[in-house]
Amino acid sequence: MRPPEDLEKWYQSGLDLIAQNKVAVVLMAGGQGTRLGSSAPKGCFNIDLPSNKSLFQIQAERIRKVQELAAAKAGASTPAVVPWYVMTSGPTRGPTQEFFEKNSYFGLDKANVVIFEQGVLPCISNEGKILLESKGRVAVAPDGNGGLYQALVVSNVLSDMGSRGIEHIHAYCVDNCLVKVADPVFIGFSAAKNVDIATKVVRKRAANESVGLILQKNGKPDVVEYSEIDAATAEAEDPRQKGLLKFRAANIVNHYYSARFLESIPQWAHKLPHHVARKKIPAADLSSGETVKPEKPNGIKLEQFVFDVFPMLPLDKFACLEVKREEEFSPLKNARGTGEDDPDTSKADIMAQGKRWVEAAGATVTGEKASDGIEVSPLISY
């Protein structure tokens, strides 16, 4: 547990860097809300807050507020600028662009919101042949969140960052409604440590929680997927802290990068491994030309993971910051009614946070149920 003065020091230095226009945000927003019963980009999803704000709007307003806080600290008459780079996939690019335009970029300057697209990789049959979507078109799929690195180069995002003088980058996934976008504490912490990558983690809820773990492997920082860990290892207790799991640092895909590291992408992007995902892939029947929708997995999609770059770093260039789950991590993964990581839990977590905030400010909260909460706009409090 870090003393409060460390957190305050990082917060203030992070605000200074934001005020100097040296901080950018990269949002990984390639996913559709398929499991949520929607074909729209997941960022468009409304979790039924009283305000009916989408995930995109919540995050945009957090950027607006942190820009305002940084400018106020610096005594600047003009707002600080935190450019927002939104990575989409082929299916979500158009709808995302339309959603931002329809909503006037949620009050952000259009010039500081850059929407770009991740790459694709061919789909392969179980026999190792490339599948066709139609007789003249190869079946492709997005290249995973690890496609971020190549996309930053190909889409000229890195050069745009360079022209703006960006030195520190915060990257995260769209489905976390509690994400502190461009978090000054995280930026200040990472800059103070002079690392090339830092990651936020939360403690595992239970030994069997389906999350990847940040750990040291062969002397390097790494992420091990939950499926790779046996029960005995997952349940092992920390010998130094009774009652805590030995391996408890859950990966929440919430990362910091130094600009100097991202500038080296062309030197190592080709070394990232490809992971196999066996899927049901619609493909053309070569004799009839008709598209066949299989009932069981008929091929593989190849994808890269954003954390596969971690082992390329020496330990002294990597850092972890443990944060409170109830304050910073509530992912939207499942359909309503599942009771875990669904729209209802996302809404409840935001409302509970708002209740804690107003009570900390001296207010008394009453409602029909003890669990009733309050939505606090990001434009009021970051």
CSV table of N, CA and C in Angstrom, one decimal, residues 156-223:
chain,number,residue,atom,x,y,z
A,156,ASN,N,-0.8,5.9,-39.4
A,156,ASN,CA,-0.1,7.2,-39.1
A,156,ASN,C,-0.5,7.8,-37.8
A,157,VAL,N,-1.0,7.0,-36.9
A,157,VAL,CA,-1.3,7.5,-35.5
A,157,VAL,C,0.0,7.9,-34.8
A,158,LEU,N,1.0,7.1,-34.9
A,158,LEU,CA,2.3,7.4,-34.3
A,158,LEU,C,2.9,8.7,-34.8
A,159,SER,N,2.8,8.9,-36.1
A,159,SER,CA,3.4,10.2,-36.6
A,159,SER,C,2.5,11.3,-36.1
A,160,ASP,N,1.2,11.2,-36.0
A,160,ASP,CA,0.4,12.2,-35.5
A,160,ASP,C,0.7,12.5,-34.0
A,161,MET,N,1.0,11.5,-33.2
A,161,MET,CA,1.4,11.7,-31.9
A,161,MET,C,2.7,12.5,-31.8
A,162,GLY,N,3.6,12.1,-32.7
A,162,GLY,CA,4.9,12.7,-32.8
A,162,GLY,C,4.8,14.2,-33.1
A,163,SER,N,4.0,14.5,-34.0
A,163,SER,CA,3.8,15.9,-34.4
A,163,SER,C,3.2,16.8,-33.3
A,164,ARG,N,2.4,16.1,-32.4
A,164,ARG,CA,1.8,16.8,-31.3
A,164,ARG,C,2.7,16.9,-30.0
A,165,GLY,N,3.8,16.2,-30.1
A,165,GLY,CA,4.8,16.2,-28.9
A,165,GLY,C,4.3,15.2,-27.8
A,166,ILE,N,3.6,14.2,-28.1
A,166,ILE,CA,3.1,13.3,-27.1
A,166,ILE,C,4.3,12.4,-26.6
A,167,GLU,N,4.3,12.2,-25.3
A,167,GLU,CA,5.4,11.4,-24.6
A,167,GLU,C,4.8,10.3,-23.8
A,168,HIS,N,3.5,10.3,-23.4
A,168,HIS,CA,2.9,9.3,-22.6
A,168,HIS,C,1.6,8.9,-23.1
A,169,ILE,N,1.3,7.6,-23.2
A,169,ILE,CA,0.1,7.1,-23.8
A,169,ILE,C,-0.6,6.2,-22.8
A,170,HIS,N,-1.9,6.4,-22.6
A,170,HIS,CA,-2.8,5.5,-21.9
A,170,HIS,C,-3.7,4.7,-22.8
A,171,ALA,N,-3.7,3.4,-22.7
A,171,ALA,CA,-4.5,2.5,-23.6
A,171,ALA,C,-5.4,1.6,-22.8
A,172,TYR,N,-6.6,1.5,-23.2
A,172,TYR,CA,-7.5,0.7,-22.5
A,172,TYR,C,-8.6,0.1,-23.4
A,173,CYS,N,-9.5,-0.8,-22.8
A,173,CYS,CA,-10.6,-1.4,-23.6
A,173,CYS,C,-11.9,-0.6,-23.3
A,174,VAL,N,-12.7,-0.6,-24.3
A,174,VAL,CA,-14.0,0.2,-24.3
A,174,VAL,C,-15.0,-0.3,-23.3
A,175,ASP,N,-14.9,-1.6,-22.9
A,175,ASP,CA,-16.0,-2.2,-22.1
A,175,ASP,C,-15.9,-2.0,-20.6
A,176,ASN,N,-14.9,-1.2,-20.1
A,176,ASN,CA,-14.8,-0.9,-18.7
A,176,ASN,C,-15.4,0.4,-18.4
A,177,CYS,N,-16.6,0.4,-17.8
A,177,CYS,CA,-17.4,1.6,-17.5
A,177,CYS,C,-16.7,2.5,-16.4
A,178,LEU,N,-15.8,1.9,-15.6
A,178,LEU,CA,-15.2,2.7,-14.5
A,178,LEU,C,-13.8,3.2,-14.9
A,179,VAL,N,-13.4,3.0,-16.1
A,179,VAL,CA,-12.0,3.3,-16.5
A,179,VAL,C,-11.7,4.8,-16.2
A,180,LYS,N,-10.6,5.1,-15.6
A,180,LYS,CA,-10.2,6.5,-15.4
A,180,LYS,C,-9.3,6.9,-16.6
A,181,VAL,N,-9.9,7.5,-17.6
A,181,VAL,CA,-9.3,7.8,-18.8
A,181,VAL,C,-8.2,8.9,-18.6
A,182,ALA,N,-7.0,8.6,-19.1
A,182,ALA,CA,-5.9,9.6,-18.9
A,182,ALA,C,-5.7,9.8,-17.4
A,183,ASP,N,-5.7,8.8,-16.6
A,183,ASP,CA,-5.6,8.9,-15.2
A,183,ASP,C,-4.3,9.6,-14.8
A,184,PRO,N,-4.4,10.8,-14.2
A,184,PRO,CA,-3.2,11.5,-13.8
A,184,PRO,C,-2.3,10.7,-12.9
A,185,VAL,N,-2.9,10.0,-12.0
A,185,VAL,CA,-2.1,9.2,-11.0
A,185,VAL,C,-1.3,8.1,-11.8
A,186,PHE,N,-1.9,7.4,-12.7
A,186,PHE,CA,-1.2,6.4,-13.5
A,186,PHE,C,-0.1,7.0,-14.4
A,187,ILE,N,-0.4,8.1,-15.0
A,187,ILE,CA,0.6,8.8,-15.9
A,187,ILE,C,1.7,9.3,-15.0
A,188,GLY,N,1.4,9.9,-13.9
A,188,GLY,CA,2.5,10.4,-13.0
A,188,GLY,C,3.4,9.2,-12.5
A,189,PHE,N,2.7,8.1,-12.0
A,189,PHE,CA,3.4,7.0,-11.5
A,189,PHE,C,4.3,6.4,-12.6
A,190,SER,N,3.8,6.2,-13.8
A,190,SER,CA,4.6,5.6,-14.9
A,190,SER,C,5.8,6.5,-15.3
A,191,ALA,N,5.5,7.8,-15.4
A,191,ALA,CA,6.6,8.7,-15.7
A,191,ALA,C,7.7,8.8,-14.6
A,192,ALA,N,7.3,8.7,-13.4
A,192,ALA,CA,8.2,8.7,-12.3
A,192,ALA,C,9.1,7.5,-12.3
A,193,LYS,N,8.5,6.4,-12.6
A,193,LYS,CA,9.3,5.1,-12.7
A,193,LYS,C,10.2,5.0,-14.0
A,194,ASN,N,9.9,5.9,-14.9
A,194,ASN,CA,10.7,5.9,-16.2
A,194,ASN,C,10.6,4.6,-16.9
A,195,VAL,N,9.4,4.0,-16.9
A,195,VAL,CA,9.2,2.7,-17.6
A,195,VAL,C,8.7,2.9,-19.0
A,196,ASP,N,8.8,1.9,-19.8
A,196,ASP,CA,8.2,1.9,-21.1
A,196,ASP,C,6.8,1.3,-21.2
A,197,ILE,N,6.5,0.4,-20.3
A,197,ILE,CA,5.1,-0.1,-20.2
A,197,ILE,C,4.8,-0.2,-18.7
A,198,ALA,N,3.6,0.2,-18.3
A,198,ALA,CA,3.0,0.0,-17.0
A,198,ALA,C,1.6,-0.6,-17.2
A,199,THR,N,1.1,-1.3,-16.2
A,199,THR,CA,-0.2,-1.9,-16.3
A,199,THR,C,-0.9,-1.8,-15.0
A,200,LYS,N,-2.2,-1.5,-15.0
A,200,LYS,CA,-3.0,-1.5,-13.8
A,200,LYS,C,-3.5,-2.9,-13.6
A,201,VAL,N,-3.6,-3.3,-12.4
A,201,VAL,CA,-4.1,-4.6,-12.0
A,201,VAL,C,-5.1,-4.5,-10.9
A,202,VAL,N,-6.0,-5.5,-10.8
A,202,VAL,CA,-6.9,-5.6,-9.6
A,202,VAL,C,-6.7,-6.9,-9.0
A,203,ARG,N,-7.0,-7.1,-7.7
A,203,ARG,CA,-6.9,-8.4,-7.1
A,203,ARG,C,-8.0,-9.4,-7.6
A,204,LYS,N,-7.6,-10.6,-7.9
A,204,LYS,CA,-8.6,-11.6,-8.3
A,204,LYS,C,-9.7,-11.7,-7.2
A,205,ARG,N,-10.9,-11.9,-7.7
A,205,ARG,CA,-12.1,-12.0,-6.8
A,205,ARG,C,-12.0,-13.4,-6.1
A,206,ALA,N,-11.6,-14.4,-6.8
A,206,ALA,CA,-11.5,-15.7,-6.3
A,206,ALA,C,-10.5,-16.5,-7.1
A,207,ALA,N,-10.0,-17.6,-6.6
A,207,ALA,CA,-9.0,-18.4,-7.3
A,207,ALA,C,-9.4,-18.9,-8.7
A,208,ASN,N,-10.7,-19.1,-8.8
A,208,ASN,CA,-11.2,-19.6,-10.1
A,208,ASN,C,-11.8,-18.5,-11.0
A,209,GLU,N,-11.5,-17.2,-10.7
A,209,GLU,CA,-11.9,-16.2,-11.6
A,209,GLU,C,-11.2,-16.3,-13.0
A,210,SER,N,-12.0,-16.1,-14.1
A,210,SER,CA,-11.4,-16.3,-15.4
A,210,SER,C,-10.7,-15.0,-15.9
A,211,VAL,N,-9.5,-14.8,-15.3
A,211,VAL,CA,-8.8,-13.6,-15.8
A,211,VAL,C,-7.3,-14.0,-16.0
A,212,GLY,N,-6.6,-13.3,-16.9
A,212,GLY,CA,-5.2,-13.5,-17.0
A,212,GLY,C,-4.5,-12.9,-15.8
A,213,LEU,N,-3.3,-13.3,-15.6
A,213,LEU,CA,-2.5,-12.8,-14.4
A,213,LEU,C,-1.2,-12.2,-14.9
A,214,ILE,N,-0.9,-11.0,-14.3
A,214,ILE,CA,0.4,-10.4,-14.6
A,214,ILE,C,1.4,-11.0,-13.6
A,215,LEU,N,2.5,-11.5,-14.1
A,215,LEU,CA,3.5,-12.1,-13.2
A,215,LEU,C,4.9,-12.1,-13.9
A,216,GLN,N,5.9,-12.5,-13.1
A,216,GLN,CA,7.2,-12.6,-13.7
A,216,GLN,C,7.5,-14.1,-14.1
A,217,LYS,N,7.9,-14.2,-15.4
A,217,LYS,CA,8.1,-15.5,-15.9
A,217,LYS,C,9.4,-15.5,-16.6
A,218,ASN,N,10.3,-16.4,-16.2
A,218,ASN,CA,11.7,-16.5,-16.8
A,218,ASN,C,12.4,-15.1,-16.7
A,219,GLY,N,12.1,-14.4,-15.6
A,219,GLY,CA,12.8,-13.2,-15.4
A,219,GLY,C,12.3,-12.0,-16.2
A,220,LYS,N,11.1,-12.2,-16.8
A,220,LYS,CA,10.5,-11.1,-17.6
A,220,LYS,C,9.0,-10.9,-17.2
A,221,PRO,N,8.5,-9.7,-17.4
A,221,PRO,CA,7.1,-9.5,-17.2
A,221,PRO,C,6.3,-10.3,-18.2
A,222,ASP,N,5.1,-10.8,-17.8
A,222,ASP,CA,4.3,-11.6,-18.7
A,222,ASP,C,2.9,-11.7,-18.2
A,223,VAL,N,2.0,-12.2,-19.1
A,223,VAL,CA,0.6,-12.5,-18.7
A,223,VAL,C,0.4,-14.0,-19.0
